[in-house]
Short mmCIF file of C-alpha atoms and ligand atoms in Angstrom, two decimals:
data_model
loop_
_atom_site.label_atom_id
_atom_site.label_comp_id
_atom_site.label_asym_id
_atom_site.label_seq_id
_atom_site.Cartn_x
_atom_site.Cartn_y
_atom_site.Cartn_z
CA UNK A 162 44.51 -28.46 -68.95
CA UNK A 163 46.51 -25.38 -69.39
CA UNK A 164 45.88 -22.74 -67.23
CA UNK A 165 46.14 -19.33 -68.54
CA UNK A 166 47.13 -16.02 -67.07
CA UNK A 167 43.80 -14.35 -66.66
CA UNK A 168 45.35 -11.85 -64.43
CA UNK A 169 42.88 -11.37 -61.52
CA UNK A 170 44.56 -8.11 -60.57
CA UNK A 171 46.39 -7.20 -63.69
CA UNK A 172 45.48 -5.15 -66.59
CA UNK A 173 43.62 -6.76 -69.61
CA UNK A 174 45.82 -6.49 -72.90
CA UNK A 175 44.19 -7.80 -75.90
CA UNK A 176 45.30 -7.46 -79.66
CA UNK A 177 44.21 -7.39 -83.21
CA UNK A 178 46.80 -8.78 -85.50
CA UNK A 179 46.14 -8.40 -89.15
CA UNK A 180 48.30 -9.44 -91.92
CA UNK A 181 48.16 -7.13 -94.63
CA UNK A 182 48.40 -9.23 -97.77
CA UNK A 183 44.72 -7.78 -98.97
CA UNK A 184 41.97 -5.57 -98.25
CA UNK A 185 40.24 -6.09 -94.86
CA UNK A 186 36.57 -7.72 -94.95
CA UNK A 187 33.87 -8.57 -92.57
CA UNK A 188 35.06 -11.43 -91.16
CA UNK A 189 38.22 -9.69 -89.73
CA UNK A 190 35.71 -6.48 -88.67
CA UNK A 191 33.71 -8.83 -86.72
CA UNK A 192 36.43 -10.77 -85.15
CA UNK A 193 38.35 -7.27 -84.27
CA UNK A 194 35.44 -5.58 -82.90
CA UNK A 195 34.91 -8.28 -80.74
CA UNK A 196 38.25 -8.03 -79.37
CA UNK A 197 37.35 -4.77 -78.76
CA UNK A 198 34.30 -5.44 -77.06
CA UNK A 199 36.12 -7.61 -74.55
CA UNK A 200 38.93 -5.09 -73.92
CA UNK A 201 36.56 -2.59 -73.18
CA UNK A 202 34.51 -4.91 -71.02
CA UNK A 203 37.41 -5.61 -69.15
CA UNK A 204 38.75 -2.12 -68.93
CA UNK A 205 41.57 -3.02 -70.69
CA UNK A 206 43.91 -1.71 -73.58
CA UNK A 207 43.77 -3.09 -77.36
CA UNK A 208 46.91 -3.13 -79.16
CA UNK A 209 47.36 -3.24 -83.10
CA UNK A 210 50.15 -5.48 -84.56
CA UNK A 211 50.82 -5.59 -88.26
CA UNK A 212 51.90 -9.13 -89.31
CA UNK A 213 53.77 -8.33 -92.37
CA UNK A 214 56.35 -11.06 -92.45
CA UNK A 215 55.41 -12.17 -95.68
CA UNK A 216 57.51 -9.97 -97.74
CA UNK A 217 56.41 -11.12 -100.99
CA UNK A 218 52.44 -10.90 -100.30
CA UNK A 219 52.20 -7.91 -97.87
CA UNK A 220 51.98 -4.53 -99.59
CA UNK A 221 52.43 -1.06 -97.83
CA UNK A 222 49.31 0.10 -99.62
CA UNK A 223 47.15 -2.58 -97.53
CA UNK A 224 48.82 -1.55 -94.42
CA UNK A 225 47.43 2.04 -95.17
CA UNK A 226 44.02 0.53 -96.44
CA UNK A 227 43.59 -1.47 -93.20
CA UNK A 228 44.19 1.25 -91.03
CA UNK A 229 41.74 3.31 -92.72
CA UNK A 230 39.17 0.49 -93.00
CA UNK A 231 39.36 -0.46 -89.18
CA UNK A 232 39.03 3.13 -88.03
CA UNK A 233 35.96 3.08 -90.16
CA UNK A 234 34.33 -0.04 -88.74
CA UNK A 235 34.82 1.61 -85.23
CA UNK A 236 37.99 0.18 -84.22
CA UNK A 237 40.41 2.19 -81.98
CA UNK A 238 43.77 0.98 -80.68
CA UNK A 239 46.71 2.39 -78.54
CA UNK A 240 49.06 4.43 -80.74
CA UNK A 241 52.10 2.39 -80.46
CA UNK A 242 51.72 -0.11 -83.63
CA UNK A 243 54.16 -2.97 -83.68
CA UNK A 244 55.06 -4.07 -87.21
CA UNK A 245 56.73 -7.83 -87.19
CA UNK A 246 58.93 -6.94 -89.92
CA UNK A 247 60.76 -4.75 -88.02
CA UNK A 248 61.30 -7.33 -85.15
CA UNK A 249 63.82 -10.04 -86.86
CA UNK A 250 66.22 -9.85 -83.95
CA UNK A 251 63.37 -10.68 -81.22
CA UNK A 252 62.18 -13.69 -83.49
CA UNK A 253 65.94 -14.82 -83.56
CA UNK A 254 66.44 -14.67 -80.07
CA UNK A 255 63.15 -16.55 -79.36
CA UNK A 256 64.51 -19.12 -81.69
CA UNK A 257 67.68 -19.23 -79.82
CA UNK A 258 65.98 -20.04 -76.82
CA UNK A 259 64.14 -22.94 -78.38
CA UNK A 260 67.05 -24.36 -79.48
CA UNK A 261 68.82 -23.93 -76.24
CA UNK A 262 65.87 -26.11 -74.64
CA UNK A 263 66.62 -28.57 -77.35
CA UNK A 264 62.80 -28.58 -78.42
CA UNK A 265 63.40 -27.82 -82.23
CA UNK A 266 65.56 -29.27 -84.75
CA UNK A 267 66.87 -28.20 -88.11
CA UNK A 268 65.02 -29.87 -91.25
CA UNK A 269 66.55 -29.73 -94.91
CA UNK A 270 63.36 -31.35 -96.25
CA UNK A 271 61.59 -29.43 -99.22
CA UNK A 272 57.77 -29.37 -99.47
CA UNK A 273 58.18 -31.74 -102.37
CA UNK A 274 60.10 -34.44 -99.97
CA UNK A 275 57.90 -34.03 -97.22
CA UNK A 276 54.65 -34.70 -99.87
CA UNK A 277 56.50 -37.79 -101.08
CA UNK A 278 57.26 -39.05 -97.61
CA UNK A 279 53.84 -39.00 -96.59
CA UNK A 280 52.26 -42.20 -97.69
CA UNK A 281 49.24 -42.52 -95.28
CA UNK A 282 46.14 -40.45 -96.66
CA UNK A 283 45.69 -37.54 -94.50
CA UNK A 284 42.24 -35.75 -93.39
CA UNK A 285 40.90 -33.49 -95.83
CA UNK A 286 41.31 -29.93 -94.66
CA UNK A 287 44.23 -30.89 -92.52
CA UNK A 288 47.78 -30.28 -93.36
CA UNK A 289 49.66 -33.71 -93.39
CA UNK A 290 52.03 -34.77 -90.66
CA UNK A 291 55.57 -34.19 -91.14
CA UNK A 292 56.81 -37.69 -91.18
CA UNK A 293 59.94 -36.89 -88.83
CA UNK A 294 62.81 -37.53 -91.60
CA UNK A 295 65.13 -35.08 -90.04
CA UNK A 296 64.25 -35.53 -86.35
CA UNK A 297 67.52 -37.39 -85.48
CA UNK A 298 69.54 -36.13 -88.21
CA UNK A 299 72.78 -34.63 -87.29
CA UNK A 300 73.47 -30.99 -88.70
CA UNK A 301 76.92 -29.23 -88.26
CA UNK A 302 76.89 -25.51 -89.13
CA UNK A 303 79.93 -23.28 -90.01
CA UNK A 304 78.18 -19.95 -88.53
CA UNK A 305 75.13 -18.66 -87.27
CA UNK A 306 74.05 -17.43 -90.39
CA UNK A 307 73.93 -20.81 -91.79
CA UNK A 308 71.90 -22.09 -88.94
CA UNK A 309 69.11 -19.59 -89.96
CA UNK A 310 69.43 -20.53 -93.36
CA UNK A 311 67.45 -23.65 -93.12
CA UNK A 312 64.16 -24.69 -91.74
CA UNK A 313 63.55 -25.64 -87.88
CA UNK A 314 60.93 -27.69 -86.65
CA UNK A 315 59.19 -27.89 -83.24
CA UNK A 316 59.53 -31.58 -82.02
CA UNK A 317 56.16 -32.31 -80.60
CA UNK A 318 55.53 -34.67 -77.85
CA UNK A 319 53.83 -37.67 -79.82
CA UNK A 320 50.77 -38.75 -78.04
CA UNK A 321 50.42 -36.10 -75.67
CA UNK A 322 46.94 -34.13 -75.14
CA UNK A 323 47.05 -30.50 -75.51
CA UNK A 324 43.77 -29.25 -73.48
CA UNK A 325 42.79 -25.61 -73.13
CA UNK A 326 39.70 -23.83 -72.12
CA UNK A 327 38.52 -21.33 -74.66
CA UNK A 328 36.45 -18.41 -73.74
CA UNK A 329 33.59 -19.07 -76.18
CA UNK A 330 34.00 -22.75 -77.16
CA UNK A 331 34.72 -23.91 -73.88
CA UNK A 332 37.07 -27.41 -73.36
CA UNK A 333 39.18 -27.80 -76.41
CA UNK A 334 41.30 -30.85 -76.86
CA UNK A 335 44.26 -31.90 -79.52
CA UNK A 336 46.85 -34.82 -79.65
CA UNK A 337 50.07 -33.81 -80.52
CA UNK A 338 51.60 -36.05 -83.36
CA UNK A 339 47.79 -37.02 -84.38
CA UNK A 340 46.16 -33.57 -85.05
CA UNK A 341 49.11 -31.72 -85.95
CA UNK A 342 53.05 -32.76 -86.08
CA UNK A 343 56.51 -31.40 -85.82
CA UNK A 344 55.44 -28.00 -87.19
CA UNK A 345 58.03 -25.20 -88.50
CA UNK A 346 58.99 -22.35 -86.16
CA UNK A 347 61.52 -20.91 -88.78
CA UNK A 348 62.18 -20.85 -92.47
CA UNK A 349 65.09 -20.96 -94.64
CA UNK A 350 64.53 -17.55 -95.98
CA UNK A 351 65.67 -16.09 -92.51
CA UNK A 352 61.71 -15.48 -91.14
CA UNK A 353 60.00 -17.33 -88.32
CA UNK A 354 56.88 -19.06 -88.90
CA UNK A 355 53.53 -17.60 -87.95
CA UNK A 356 53.51 -19.68 -84.83
CA UNK A 357 56.84 -18.43 -83.52
CA UNK A 358 56.15 -14.88 -84.56
CA UNK A 359 52.63 -14.72 -82.80
CA UNK A 360 53.63 -16.35 -79.67
CA UNK A 361 57.06 -14.23 -79.36
CA UNK A 362 54.87 -11.17 -79.90
CA UNK A 363 52.17 -11.89 -77.59
CA UNK A 364 54.76 -12.42 -75.10
CA UNK A 365 56.48 -9.49 -75.85
CA UNK A 366 53.35 -7.32 -75.53
CA UNK A 367 52.08 -8.72 -72.57
CA UNK A 368 49.02 -10.00 -74.28
CA UNK A 369 46.34 -11.38 -71.64
CA UNK A 370 43.84 -12.55 -74.09
CA UNK A 371 43.95 -13.53 -77.52
CA UNK A 372 40.65 -12.97 -79.55
CA UNK A 373 40.94 -14.48 -82.97
CA UNK A 374 39.10 -16.79 -85.42
CA UNK A 375 38.34 -20.34 -85.09
CA UNK A 376 40.15 -21.30 -87.77
CA UNK A 377 43.20 -21.11 -85.62
CA UNK A 378 42.16 -23.45 -82.65
CA UNK A 379 44.73 -26.08 -83.48
CA UNK A 380 46.88 -23.29 -83.75
CA UNK A 381 46.46 -22.54 -80.25
CA UNK A 382 47.64 -25.93 -79.32
CA UNK A 383 50.90 -25.68 -81.20
CA UNK A 384 51.45 -22.15 -79.47
CA UNK A 385 50.58 -23.59 -76.16
CA UNK A 386 53.68 -25.96 -76.75
CA UNK A 387 55.71 -23.15 -77.42
CA UNK A 388 54.78 -21.19 -74.41
CA UNK A 389 55.70 -24.18 -72.37
CA UNK A 390 59.16 -24.63 -73.93
CA UNK A 391 59.75 -21.08 -73.37
CA UNK A 392 58.69 -21.25 -69.92
CA UNK A 393 56.26 -18.33 -70.46
CA UNK A 394 52.56 -18.28 -69.09
CA UNK A 395 50.20 -18.66 -72.03
CA UNK A 396 47.39 -15.82 -72.39
CA UNK A 397 43.87 -16.89 -72.20
CA UNK A 398 41.95 -17.44 -75.73
CA UNK A 399 38.63 -16.56 -77.19
CA UNK A 400 38.21 -17.97 -80.83
CA UNK A 401 35.12 -16.28 -82.50
CA UNK A 402 33.03 -17.90 -85.23
CA UNK A 403 34.18 -17.56 -89.08
CA UNK A 404 31.68 -15.42 -90.92
CA UNK A 405 30.56 -17.21 -94.13
CA UNK A 406 29.15 -15.76 -97.28
CA UNK A 407 25.61 -16.56 -98.45
CA UNK A 408 26.70 -19.70 -100.06
CA UNK A 409 28.13 -20.88 -96.81
CA UNK A 410 31.83 -20.48 -98.11
CA UNK A 411 34.28 -18.93 -95.80
CA UNK A 412 35.60 -15.43 -96.60
CA UNK A 413 38.92 -15.48 -98.35
CA UNK A 414 41.06 -12.24 -98.63
CA UNK A 415 39.51 -11.40 -101.80
CA UNK A 416 36.08 -11.18 -100.32
CA UNK A 417 34.54 -9.07 -103.10
CA UNK A 418 30.99 -7.98 -101.85
CA UNK A 419 32.31 -8.70 -98.31
CA UNK A 420 35.09 -6.33 -98.28
CA UNK A 421 34.75 -3.38 -95.98
CA UNK A 422 35.45 -0.99 -98.94
CA UNK A 423 32.48 -2.84 -101.04
CA UNK A 424 30.13 -2.35 -98.16
CA UNK A 425 31.10 1.10 -97.46
CA UNK A 426 30.37 2.17 -101.13
CA UNK A 427 27.12 0.03 -101.03
CA UNK A 428 25.88 2.22 -98.26
CA UNK A 429 26.61 0.34 -95.22
CA UNK A 430 27.18 2.14 -91.90
CA UNK A 431 29.85 0.70 -89.35
CA UNK A 432 27.14 0.15 -86.66
CA UNK A 433 25.43 -2.62 -89.01
CA UNK A 434 28.43 -4.42 -89.84
CA UNK A 435 27.57 -7.32 -87.15
CA UNK A 436 24.03 -7.50 -88.49
CA UNK A 437 25.36 -7.93 -92.19
CA UNK A 438 27.83 -10.46 -91.06
CA UNK A 439 24.66 -12.49 -89.70
CA UNK A 440 23.08 -12.09 -93.01
CA UNK A 441 25.81 -13.70 -94.71
CA UNK A 442 26.92 -10.53 -95.99
CA UNK A 443 23.81 -9.08 -97.59
CA UNK A 444 23.47 -5.34 -97.14
CA UNK A 445 19.83 -4.95 -96.51
CA UNK A 446 17.61 -7.31 -94.44
CA UNK A 447 14.49 -8.77 -96.17
CA UNK A 448 15.45 -7.42 -99.69
N1 LIG B 146 47.85 -12.72 -88.59
C1 LIG B 146 47.23 -13.49 -88.46
C2 LIG B 146 45.98 -13.68 -89.38
O1 LIG B 146 45.55 -12.70 -90.24
C3 LIG B 146 46.43 -13.42 -87.07
C4 LIG B 146 46.53 -14.74 -86.27
C5 LIG B 146 46.20 -14.16 -84.43
O2 LIG B 146 45.52 -13.51 -84.43
O3 LIG B 146 46.78 -15.08 -83.88
O4 LIG B 146 45.45 -14.69 -89.65
#
């Protein structure tokens, strides 16, 4: 079981980390409000980090909109806001540390190669496991720029159980090589993967508890492997329930009626948001 650094005497540092590829919806608001409640209850701080690494899909207008929508929803954060798109040097350094530790390897497989190499049917809803094609291959790079222009994967310890205690859900357990395979830490476009960037910045910002949606539970197991490889102590984790719409479907970025803007236009008040979420997004009870 991985012990986390819920520092007994240190300050609680929480964060909200939206990705500005669309407008914020009720699901984001509920998770972020929970993060705020937990930070306040612990007498700590809440940081805002904009995860804008996906250059094609992240738009400046969504960044502006998210700050406004989150403030309307009742969220407040420390003045210094981190933007991941400005932190590539730090992510390269973290990749360098992983390379030095010998836990990552370059991978020249395209998505198509990976799909073709996977014969066994995979569990629905789970990403197929990388078959390990490049695990033992030798790559020689002429320069550092060349080394950063290829995908890099983390070699997971096959068969090892990764267990952790979730603040809401209790004991969690994932098996490396069964529940997830060798995952990407770096992309050939020169950007880190979500897993690397989030760990690098949670470390850099001294985050003591990560509060986020429970769709990321398996990612937490991957991230714990990164913390270990980097020799960093992991934060505590608290995964929130996902908000479902009235048809029981998960909210997407295009949440329509569940968007904070739509709810606001429909007369919702910020303090009602969590009640509205419990009603599956219906603005008024009973109606
Ligand atoms: N940017 C991520 C998302 O929007 C946040 C994940 C996290 O909190 O670690 O899903």
